[in-house]
PDB file of N, CA and C in Angstrom:
ATOM      1  N   THR A   1       0.711  -1.113  -0.094  1.00 38.00           N
ATOM      2  CA  THR A   1       0.003  -0.246  -0.092  1.00 38.00           C
ATOM      3  C   THR A   1       0.578   1.372  -0.409  1.00 38.00           C
ATOM      4  N   GLN A   2       0.434   1.940  -0.460  1.00 43.00           N
ATOM      5  CA  GLN A   2       1.038   3.370  -0.874  1.00 43.00           C
ATOM      6  C   GLN A   2       0.401   4.903   0.325  1.00 43.00           C
ATOM      7  N   ARG A   3       1.705   4.639   1.223  1.00 49.00           N
ATOM      8  CA  ARG A   3       1.204   6.237   2.376  1.00 49.00           C
ATOM      9  C   ARG A   3       1.099   7.488   1.642  1.00 49.00           C
ATOM     10  N   ARG A   4       0.170   8.381   1.959  1.00 50.00           N
ATOM     11  CA  ARG A   4      -0.619   9.592   1.454  1.00 50.00           C
ATOM     12  C   ARG A   4       0.207  10.986   2.258  1.00 50.00           C
ATOM     13  N   LEU A   5       0.866  11.612   1.543  1.00 52.00           N
ATOM     14  CA  LEU A   5       2.147  12.792   2.693  1.00 52.00           C
ATOM     15  C   LEU A   5       0.776  13.497   2.810  1.00 52.00           C
ATOM     16  N   PRO A   6       0.644  14.177   3.905  1.00 52.00           N
ATOM     17  CA  PRO A   6       0.055  15.525   4.036  1.00 52.00           C
ATOM     18  C   PRO A   6       0.493  16.533   3.281  1.00 52.00           C
ATOM     19  N   ALA A   7      -0.819  17.461   2.865  1.00 53.00           N
ATOM     20  CA  ALA A   7      -0.169  18.526   1.806  1.00 53.00           C
ATOM     21  C   ALA A   7       0.360  19.937   3.183  1.00 53.00           C
ATOM     22  N   GLY A   8       1.388  20.258   1.560  1.00 61.00           N
ATOM     23  CA  GLY A   8       1.887  21.187   2.664  1.00 61.00           C
ATOM     24  C   GLY A   8       3.113  22.013   1.811  1.00 61.00           C
ATOM     25  N   ASP A   9       3.558  23.307   1.837  1.00 67.00           N
ATOM     26  CA  ASP A   9       4.066  23.999   1.272  1.00 67.00           C
ATOM     27  C   ASP A   9       5.752  23.656   1.653  1.00 67.00           C
ATOM     28  N   ASN A  10       6.174  23.413   2.860  1.00 75.00           N
ATOM     29  CA  ASN A  10       7.099  22.709   2.884  1.00 75.00           C
ATOM     30  C   ASN A  10       7.578  20.973   3.184  1.00 75.00           C
ATOM     31  N   ILE A  11       6.836  20.587   2.265  1.00 86.00           N
ATOM     32  CA  ILE A  11       7.008  19.070   1.776  1.00 86.00           C
ATOM     33  C   ILE A  11       7.862  19.063   0.846  1.00 86.00           C
ATOM     34  N   VAL A  12       8.893  18.443   0.091  1.00 87.00           N
ATOM     35  CA  VAL A  12       9.958  18.487  -1.226  1.00 87.00           C
ATOM     36  C   VAL A  12      10.269  17.242  -1.809  1.00 87.00           C
ATOM     37  N   LYS A  13       9.010  16.668  -2.759  1.00 90.00           N
ATOM     38  CA  LYS A  13      10.130  15.213  -3.235  1.00 90.00           C
ATOM     39  C   LYS A  13      11.439  15.527  -3.890  1.00 90.00           C
ATOM     40  N   LEU A  14      12.706  14.884  -2.843  1.00 90.00           N
ATOM     41  CA  LEU A  14      13.742  15.020  -2.964  1.00 90.00           C
ATOM     42  C   LEU A  14      13.995  14.102  -4.495  1.00 90.00           C
ATOM     43  N   SER A  15      13.987  12.314  -4.434  1.00 90.00           N
ATOM     44  CA  SER A  15      13.785  11.272  -5.442  1.00 90.00           C
ATOM     45  C   SER A  15      13.068  10.619  -5.239  1.00 90.00           C
ATOM     46  N   GLU A  16      12.815   9.461  -6.185  1.00 91.00           N
ATOM     47  CA  GLU A  16      11.566   8.462  -5.782  1.00 91.00           C
ATOM     48  C   GLU A  16      12.121   7.955  -4.659  1.00 91.00           C
ATOM     49  N   GLY A  17      10.878   8.389  -3.891  1.00 89.00           N
ATOM     50  CA  GLY A  17      10.457   7.596  -2.461  1.00 89.00           C
ATOM     51  C   GLY A  17      11.195   8.353  -1.494  1.00 89.00           C
ATOM     52  N   VAL A  18      11.398   9.554  -1.473  1.00 91.00           N
ATOM     53  CA  VAL A  18      12.246  10.533  -0.332  1.00 91.00           C
ATOM     54  C   VAL A  18      11.653  11.626  -0.239  1.00 91.00           C
ATOM     55  N   TYR A  19      10.312  11.797   1.085  1.00 91.00           N
ATOM     56  CA  TYR A  19      10.494  13.567   0.655  1.00 91.00           C
ATOM     57  C   TYR A  19      10.871  13.887   1.847  1.00 91.00           C
ATOM     58  N   LYS A  20      10.727  15.262   2.705  1.00 90.00           N
ATOM     59  CA  LYS A  20      11.610  15.952   3.281  1.00 90.00           C
ATOM     60  C   LYS A  20      10.063  16.719   4.277  1.00 90.00           C
ATOM     61  N   GLU A  21       9.793  17.264   4.943  1.00 90.00           N
ATOM     62  CA  GLU A  21       9.121  18.752   5.176  1.00 90.00           C
ATOM     63  C   GLU A  21      10.379  18.811   6.707  1.00 90.00           C
ATOM     64  N   VAL A  22      10.715  19.988   6.098  1.00 89.00           N
ATOM     65  CA  VAL A  22      11.378  21.023   6.871  1.00 89.00           C
ATOM     66  C   VAL A  22       9.934  21.827   8.029  1.00 89.00           C
ATOM     67  N   LEU A  23      10.289  21.252   9.382  1.00 89.00           N
ATOM     68  CA  LEU A  23       9.686  21.876  10.708  1.00 89.00           C
ATOM     69  C   LEU A  23      10.188  22.818  10.478  1.00 89.00           C
ATOM     70  N   ARG A  24      11.384  23.341  11.226  1.00 90.00           N
ATOM     71  CA  ARG A  24      12.345  25.020  11.518  1.00 90.00           C
ATOM     72  C   ARG A  24      12.981  24.545  10.545  1.00 90.00           C
ATOM     73  N   LYS A  25      13.567  25.536  10.130  1.00 88.00           N
ATOM     74  CA  LYS A  25      14.369  26.628   8.887  1.00 88.00           C
ATOM     75  C   LYS A  25      15.497  26.899   9.125  1.00 88.00           C
ATOM     76  N   GLY A  26      16.957  25.893   9.604  1.00 87.00           N
ATOM     77  CA  GLY A  26      18.077  26.687   9.753  1.00 87.00           C
ATOM     78  C   GLY A  26      18.154  28.220   9.668  1.00 87.00           C
ATOM     79  N   TYR A  27      19.728  28.018  10.281  1.00 86.00           N
ATOM     80  CA  TYR A  27      20.461  29.543  10.688  1.00 86.00           C
ATOM     81  C   TYR A  27      21.718  29.862   9.011  1.00 86.00           C
ATOM     82  N   GLU A  28      21.901  28.978   8.291  1.00 79.00           N
ATOM     83  CA  GLU A  28      22.342  29.266   7.820  1.00 79.00           C
ATOM     84  C   GLU A  28      22.570  28.950   6.727  1.00 79.00           C
ATOM     85  N   LYS A  29      22.904  28.845   5.295  1.00 78.00           N
ATOM     86  CA  LYS A  29      22.527  28.131   4.222  1.00 78.00           C
ATOM     87  C   LYS A  29      23.882  27.294   3.850  1.00 78.00           C
ATOM     88  N   GLU A  30      24.439  26.851   4.927  1.00 78.00           N
ATOM     89  CA  GLU A  30      25.777  25.997   4.386  1.00 78.00           C
ATOM     90  C   GLU A  30      25.092  24.254   4.455  1.00 78.00           C
ATOM     91  N   PHE A  31      25.510  23.647   3.439  1.00 80.00           N
ATOM     92  CA  PHE A  31      24.363  22.125   2.895  1.00 80.00           C
ATOM     93  C   PHE A  31      26.014  21.477   3.306  1.00 80.00           C
ATOM     94  N   VAL A  32      26.234  19.851   3.561  1.00 82.00           N
ATOM     95  CA  VAL A  32      26.867  18.887   4.237  1.00 82.00           C
ATOM     96  C   VAL A  32      27.927  19.074   2.447  1.00 82.00           C
ATOM     97  N   GLU A  33      28.866  18.258   3.199  1.00 86.00           N
ATOM     98  CA  GLU A  33      29.669  17.940   1.920  1.00 86.00           C
ATOM     99  C   GLU A  33      30.482  16.888   2.316  1.00 86.00           C
ATOM    100  N   PRO A  34      30.345  16.103   1.193  1.00 90.00           N
ATOM    101  CA  PRO A  34      30.829  14.521   1.820  1.00 90.00           C
ATOM    102  C   PRO A  34      32.272  14.731   2.109  1.00 90.00           C
ATOM    103  N   GLY A  35      32.002  13.276   3.232  1.00 92.00           N
ATOM    104  CA  GLY A  35      32.733  14.020   4.271  1.00 92.00           C
ATOM    105  C   GLY A  35      33.022  13.670   5.785  1.00 92.00           C
ATOM    106  N   THR A  36      32.031  15.246   6.054  1.00 89.00           N
ATOM    107  CA  THR A  36      31.817  15.874   6.342  1.00 89.00           C
ATOM    108  C   THR A  36      31.207  15.338   8.046  1.00 89.00           C
ATOM    109  N   THR A  37      31.303  14.651   8.933  1.00 90.00           N
ATOM    110  CA  THR A  37      31.061  14.372  10.170  1.00 90.00           C
ATOM    111  C   THR A  37      29.615  15.497  10.467  1.00 90.00           C
ATOM    112  N   VAL A  38      28.327  14.615  10.703  1.00 87.00           N
ATOM    113  CA  VAL A  38      27.275  15.306  11.306  1.00 87.00           C
ATOM    114  C   VAL A  38      26.826  14.796  12.616  1.00 87.00           C
ATOM    115  N   VAL A  39      26.281  15.392  12.989  1.00 87.00           N
ATOM    116  CA  VAL A  39      26.291  15.009  14.278  1.00 87.00           C
ATOM    117  C   VAL A  39      24.574  15.813  14.775  1.00 87.00           C
ATOM    118  N   CYS A  40      23.362  14.502  15.073  1.00 85.00           N
ATOM    119  CA  CYS A  40      22.173  15.175  14.701  1.00 85.00           C
ATOM    120  C   CYS A  40      21.657  14.081  15.434  1.00 85.00           C
ATOM    121  N   HIS A  41      20.165  14.329  15.460  1.00 82.00           N
ATOM    122  CA  HIS A  41      19.284  13.304  16.142  1.00 82.00           C
ATOM    123  C   HIS A  41      18.453  13.294  16.246  1.00 82.00           C
ATOM    124  N   VAL A  42      18.184  11.862  15.813  1.00 81.00           N
ATOM    125  CA  VAL A  42      16.837  10.612  15.134  1.00 81.00           C
ATOM    126  C   VAL A  42      16.247  10.198  15.578  1.00 81.00           C
ATOM    127  N   THR A  43      15.164  10.746  15.464  1.00 79.00           N
ATOM    128  CA  THR A  43      14.070  10.260  15.485  1.00 79.00           C
ATOM    129  C   THR A  43      12.618   9.620  14.381  1.00 79.00           C
ATOM    130  N   GLY A  44      12.607   7.700  14.410  1.00 79.00           N
ATOM    131  CA  GLY A  44      11.978   7.225  13.223  1.00 79.00           C
ATOM    132  C   GLY A  44      11.613   6.874  13.946  1.00 79.00           C
ATOM    133  N   THR A  45      10.558   6.438  13.247  1.00 78.00           N
ATOM    134  CA  THR A  45       8.932   5.148  13.185  1.00 78.00           C
ATOM    135  C   THR A  45       8.784   4.255  12.243  1.00 78.00           C
ATOM    136  N   GLU A  46       8.993   3.167  12.198  1.00 74.00           N
ATOM    137  CA  GLU A  46       8.077   2.170  11.131  1.00 74.00           C
ATOM    138  C   GLU A  46       6.684   1.938  10.979  1.00 74.00           C
ATOM    139  N   THR A  47       6.714   2.662   9.886  1.00 73.00           N
ATOM    140  CA  THR A  47       5.308   2.581   8.822  1.00 73.00           C
ATOM    141  C   THR A  47       4.628   1.531   9.642  1.00 73.00           C
ATOM    142  N   GLU A  48       4.348   0.561   8.807  1.00 75.00           N
ATOM    143  CA  GLU A  48       3.763  -1.125   8.732  1.00 75.00           C
ATOM    144  C   GLU A  48       3.781  -1.538  11.224  1.00 75.00           C
ATOM    145  N   SER A  49       5.384  -1.120  11.162  1.00 78.00           N
ATOM    146  CA  SER A  49       5.062  -2.104  12.945  1.00 78.00           C
ATOM    147  C   SER A  49       4.430  -0.220  13.763  1.00 78.00           C
ATOM    148  N   GLY A  50       4.911   0.813  13.244  1.00 77.00           N
ATOM    149  CA  GLY A  50       4.884   1.578  14.530  1.00 77.00           C
ATOM    150  C   GLY A  50       6.193   1.629  14.889  1.00 77.00           C
ATOM    151  N   LYS A  51       6.265   0.409  15.117  1.00 77.00           N
ATOM    152  CA  LYS A  51       8.280   1.142  16.153  1.00 77.00           C
ATOM    153  C   LYS A  51       9.156   1.703  16.073  1.00 77.00           C
ATOM    154  N   MET A  52       8.981   2.364  17.237  1.00 74.00           N
ATOM    155  CA  MET A  52       9.882   3.478  16.962  1.00 74.00           C
ATOM    156  C   MET A  52      11.359   3.390  17.221  1.00 74.00           C
ATOM    157  N   PHE A  53      12.254   4.024  17.362  1.00 73.00           N
ATOM    158  CA  PHE A  53      14.057   4.146  17.603  1.00 73.00           C
ATOM    159  C   PHE A  53      13.941   6.138  17.867  1.00 73.00           C
ATOM    160  N   TRP A  54      15.301   5.996  18.597  1.00 72.00           N
ATOM    161  CA  TRP A  54      15.441   7.732  19.159  1.00 72.00           C
ATOM    162  C   TRP A  54      16.555   7.524  19.285  1.00 72.00           C
ATOM    163  N   SER A  55      17.599   8.669  18.826  1.00 74.00           N
ATOM    164  CA  SER A  55      18.761   8.836  19.212  1.00 74.00           C
ATOM    165  C   SER A  55      18.891   9.648  20.971  1.00 74.00           C
ATOM    166  N   THR A  56      17.297  10.389  20.760  1.00 70.00           N
ATOM    167  CA  THR A  56      17.251  11.366  21.900  1.00 70.00           C
ATOM    168  C   THR A  56      17.359  10.596  24.184  1.00 70.00           C
ATOM    169  N   LYS A  57      16.641   9.563  23.106  1.00 73.00           N
ATOM    170  CA  LYS A  57      17.381   8.252  24.490  1.00 73.00           C
ATOM    171  C   LYS A  57      18.769   8.112  25.406  1.00 73.00           C
ATOM    172  N   GLY A  58      18.688   8.680  26.158  1.00 70.00           N
ATOM    173  CA  GLY A  58      20.219   8.914  26.910  1.00 70.00           C
ATOM    174  C   GLY A  58      20.730  10.367  26.531  1.00 70.00           C
ATOM    175  N   GLY A  59      20.067  10.965  25.425  1.00 74.00           N
ATOM    176  CA  GLY A  59      21.012  12.641  25.761  1.00 74.00           C
ATOM    177  C   GLY A  59      22.021  12.374  24.420  1.00 74.00           C
ATOM    178  N   THR A  60      22.505  11.036  23.855  1.00 80.00           N
ATOM    179  CA  THR A  60      23.786  11.221  23.083  1.00 80.00           C
ATOM    180  C   THR A  60      23.493  11.295  21.604  1.00 80.00           C
ATOM    181  N   PRO A  61      23.603  12.157  20.699  1.00 85.00           N
ATOM    182  CA  PRO A  61      23.004  12.076  19.499  1.00 85.00           C
ATOM    183  C   PRO A  61      23.650  11.258  19.081  1.00 85.00           C
ATOM    184  N   PHE A  62      22.523  11.466  17.722  1.00 84.00           N
ATOM    185  CA  PHE A  62      23.814  10.254  17.062  1.00 84.00           C
ATOM    186  C   PHE A  62      25.131  11.346  15.552  1.00 84.00           C
ATOM    187  N   SER A  63      25.907  10.148  14.864  1.00 89.00           N
ATOM    188  CA  SER A  63      27.121  10.524  13.918  1.00 89.00           C
ATOM    189  C   SER A  63      27.625   9.796  13.426  1.00 89.00           C
ATOM    190  N   TYR A  64      27.739  10.382  12.035  1.00 90.00           N
ATOM    191  CA  TYR A  64      28.176   9.728  10.647  1.00 90.00           C
ATOM    192  C   TYR A  64      29.275  10.519   9.877  1.00 90.00           C
ATOM    193  N   ARG A  65      29.992   9.781   9.216  1.00 93.00           N
ATOM    194  CA  ARG A  65      30.495  10.654   7.599  1.00 93.00           C
ATOM    195  C   ARG A  65      29.779  10.779   6.476  1.00 93.00           C
ATOM    196  N   ALA A  66      29.184  12.656   5.963  1.00 91.00           N
ATOM    197  CA  ALA A  66      27.989  12.396   5.232  1.00 91.00           C
ATOM    198  C   ALA A  66      29.235  11.482   3.808  1.00 91.00           C
ATOM    199  N   GLY A  67      27.719  10.955   2.492  1.00 91.00           N
ATOM    200  CA  GLY A  67      28.646  10.823   1.502  1.00 91.00           C
ATOM    201  C   GLY A  67      29.428   8.943   1.562  1.00 91.00           C
ATOM    202  N   THR A  68      30.130   8.350   2.535  1.00 92.00           N
ATOM    203  CA  THR A  68      30.272   7.736   2.960  1.00 92.00           C
ATOM    204  C   THR A  68      29.394   5.975   2.281  1.00 92.00           C
ATOM    205  N   GLY A  69      28.049   6.247   2.763  1.00 89.00           N
ATOM    206  CA  GLY A  69      26.879   4.797   2.373  1.00 89.00           C
ATOM    207  C   GLY A  69      27.017   4.282   3.837  1.00 89.00           C
ATOM    208  N   SER A  70      27.284   5.115   5.046  1.00 89.00           N
ATOM    209  CA  SER A  70      27.409   4.939   6.586  1.00 89.00           C
ATOM    210  C   SER A  70      25.727   4.851   6.561  1.00 89.00           C
ATOM    211  N   VAL A  71      25.239   5.643   6.427  1.00 89.00           N
ATOM    212  CA  VAL A  71      23.649   5.219   6.858  1.00 89.00           C
ATOM    213  C   VAL A  71      22.193   4.997   5.821  1.00 89.00           C
ATOM    214  N   VAL A  72      21.566   4.356   5.678  1.00 88.00           N
ATOM    215  CA  VAL A  72      20.051   4.820   5.057  1.00 88.00           C
ATOM    216  C   VAL A  72      20.292   5.968   3.361  1.00 88.00           C
ATOM    217  N   GLU A  73      20.171   5.355   2.318  1.00 91.00           N
ATOM    218  CA  GLU A  73      19.768   5.717   0.931  1.00 91.00           C
ATOM    219  C   GLU A  73      18.977   7.602   1.926  1.00 91.00           C
ATOM    220  N   GLY A  74      17.441   7.653   2.019  1.00 89.00           N
ATOM    221  CA  GLY A  74      17.160   8.171   2.490  1.00 89.00           C
ATOM    222  C   GLY A  74      17.117   9.055   3.309  1.00 89.00           C
ATOM    223  N   TRP A  75      18.470   8.686   4.278  1.00 88.00           N
ATOM    224  CA  TRP A  75      18.311  10.051   5.655  1.00 88.00           C
ATOM    225  C   TRP A  75      19.914  10.950   4.753  1.00 88.00           C
ATOM    226  N   GLU A  76      20.535   9.895   3.929  1.00 89.00           N
ATOM    227  CA  GLU A  76      21.529  10.962   2.810  1.00 89.00           C
ATOM    228  C   GLU A  76      20.668  11.715   2.292  1.00 89.00           C
ATOM    229  N   GLU A  77      20.056  11.267   1.474  1.00 89.00           N
ATOM    230  CA  GLU A  77      19.009  11.937   0.691  1.00 89.00           C
ATOM    231  C   GLU A  77      18.518  13.628   1.534  1.00 89.00           C
ATOM    232  N   GLY A  78      18.344  12.838   2.506  1.00 87.00           N
ATOM    233  CA  GLY A  78      17.394  14.098   3.067  1.00 87.00           C
ATOM    234  C   GLY A  78      18.121  15.476   3.959  1.00 87.00           C
ATOM    235  N   TRP A  79      19.368  14.691   4.484  1.00 85.00           N
ATOM    236  CA  TRP A  79      20.411  14.714   5.988  1.00 85.00           C
ATOM    237  C   TRP A  79      21.307  16.218   4.915  1.00 85.00           C
ATOM    238  N   SER A  80      21.918  15.367   3.793  1.00 85.00           N
ATOM    239  CA  SER A  80      22.572  16.199   2.457  1.00 85.00           C
ATOM    240  C   SER A  80      22.625  17.901   2.011  1.00 85.00           C
ATOM    241  N   ARG A  81      20.632  17.704   2.239  1.00 84.00           N
ATOM    242  CA  ARG A  81      20.037  18.755   1.826  1.00 84.00           C
ATOM    243  C   ARG A  81      19.081  19.722   3.774  1.00 84.00           C
ATOM    244  N   ASP A  82      20.513  18.911   5.084  1.00 84.00           N
ATOM    245  CA  ASP A  82      19.006  20.247   5.805  1.00 84.00           C
ATOM    246  C   ASP A  82      20.104  21.352   5.784  1.00 84.00           C
ATOM    247  N   GLU A  83      19.452  22.503   6.158  1.00 85.00           N
ATOM    248  CA  GLU A  83      20.746  23.342   6.454  1.00 85.00           C
ATOM    249  C   GLU A  83      21.058  23.331   8.058  1.00 85.00           C
ATOM    250  N   ARG A  84      22.489  24.083   8.442  1.00 85.00           N
ATOM    251  CA  ARG A  84      22.442  24.083   9.842  1.00 85.00           C
ATOM    252  C   ARG A  84      21.696  24.346  10.974  1.00 85.00           C
ATOM    253  N   GLY A  85      21.189  23.852  11.809  1.00 87.00           N
ATOM    254  CA  GLY A  85      20.520  23.663  12.798  1.00 87.00           C
ATOM    255  C   GLY A  85      18.873  23.789  12.366  1.00 87.00           C
ATOM    256  N   GLU A  86      18.934  22.906  11.572  1.00 88.00           N
ATOM    257  CA  GLU A  86      17.173  22.490  10.586  1.00 88.00           C
ATOM    258  C   GLU A  86      17.056  21.170  11.338  1.00 88.00           C
ATOM    259  N   ILE A  87      15.300  21.430  11.229  1.00 88.00           N
ATOM    260  CA  ILE A  87      14.779  20.030  11.998  1.00 88.00           C
ATOM    261  C   ILE A  87      13.496  19.988  11.451  1.00 88.00           C
ATOM    262  N   SER A  88      14.340  18.636  10.418  1.00 88.00           N
ATOM    263  CA  SER A  88      12.883  18.556   9.988  1.00 88.00           C
ATOM    264  C   SER A  88      12.716  16.991   9.163  1.00 88.00           C
ATOM    265  N   LYS A  89      11.432  16.250   8.811  1.00 87.00           N
ATOM    266  CA  LYS A  89      11.114  14.891   8.668  1.00 87.00           C
ATOM    267  C   LYS A  89      11.142  14.828   7.395  1.00 87.00           C
ATOM    268  N   ILE A  90      12.026  12.854   7.122  1.00 88.00           N
ATOM    269  CA  ILE A  90      11.748  12.261   5.844  1.00 88.00           C
ATOM    270  C   ILE A  90      10.985  11.785   6.224  1.00 88.00           C
ATOM    271  N   ASN A  91      10.360  11.322   4.897  1.00 88.00           N
ATOM    272  CA  ASN A  91       9.836  10.138   4.682  1.00 88.00           C
ATOM    273  C   ASN A  91       9.825   9.829   3.801  1.00 88.00           C
ATOM    274  N   MET A  92      10.764   8.263   3.958  1.00 87.00           N
ATOM    275  CA  MET A  92      11.147   7.859   2.449  1.00 87.00           C
ATOM    276  C   MET A  92      10.567   5.989   2.885  1.00 87.00           C
ATOM    277  N   SER A  93      10.714   5.147   1.511  1.00 87.00           N
ATOM    278  CA  SER A  93       9.783   4.422   0.638  1.00 87.00           C
ATOM    279  C   SER A  93      10.639   3.116   1.843  1.00 87.00           C
ATOM    280  N   SER A  94      10.536   2.176   1.753  1.00 84.00           N
ATOM    281  CA  SER A  94      11.014   1.158   3.069  1.00 84.00           C
ATOM    282  C   SER A  94      12.636   0.555   2.012  1.00 84.00           C
ATOM    283  N   GLU A  95      12.840   0.912   0.757  1.00 87.00           N
ATOM    284  CA  GLU A  95      13.138  -0.176  -0.504  1.00 87.00           C
ATOM    285  C   GLU A  95      14.850   2.060  -0.050  1.00 87.00           C
ATOM    286  N   LYS A  96      14.125   2.993   0.278  1.00 87.00           N
ATOM    287  CA  LYS A  96      15.876   3.938   0.130  1.00 87.00           C
ATOM    288  C   LYS A  96      16.029   3.878   1.871  1.00 87.00           C
ATOM    289  N   GLY A  97      15.168   2.831   2.484  1.00 84.00           N
ATOM    290  CA  GLY A  97      15.896   2.378   4.002  1.00 84.00           C
ATOM    291  C   GLY A  97      15.721   1.448   4.477  1.00 84.00           C
ATOM    292  N   TYR A  98      15.705   0.142   3.197  1.00 80.00           N
ATOM    293  CA  TYR A  98      16.051  -0.772   4.615  1.00 80.00           C
ATOM    294  C   TYR A  98      17.318  -1.678   2.407  1.00 80.00           C
ATOM    295  N   GLY A  99      17.007  -1.131   1.639  1.00 77.00           N
ATOM    296  CA  GLY A  99      17.938  -1.313   0.209  1.00 77.00           C
ATOM    297  C   GLY A  99      16.954  -2.679  -0.633  1.00 77.00           C
ATOM    298  N   LYS A 100      16.380  -2.306  -1.630  1.00 69.00           N
ATOM    299  CA  LYS A 100      16.053  -3.954  -2.051  1.00 69.00           C
ATOM    300  C   LYS A 100      15.921  -4.917  -1.616  1.00 69.00           C
TER     301      LYS A 100
END
C-alpha cells in the first residue's frame, strides 16, 4: 500500500521514495559536504509496525560521515540538504530505508 503524505508548502520530493518536510528552518545556508561529520538527533517510526527508535534516549546524538554510505540512502538524501540547525522530517520508502 502507498502512504499519503500531508499536503504542505514545506514538503519537497527529493527523489523517488524520499520526501522532506522542514519543521524549523536552519540558521545558515550551508549544506553538508561529503566527508563531513554530521551530528544530529534522530527519531524514527516504522510505518508498518509503528515501532519507534530515537537517539535522544540517553542524550547522546547520532553521528556519521556524510557521503560514505554509512547510513540508509533516504537519510543521506534528506540530511545532505539540511541547513545547519534545521529540523526536518524525512519520509522514505522501505527501499530507501532497507534497500531492495
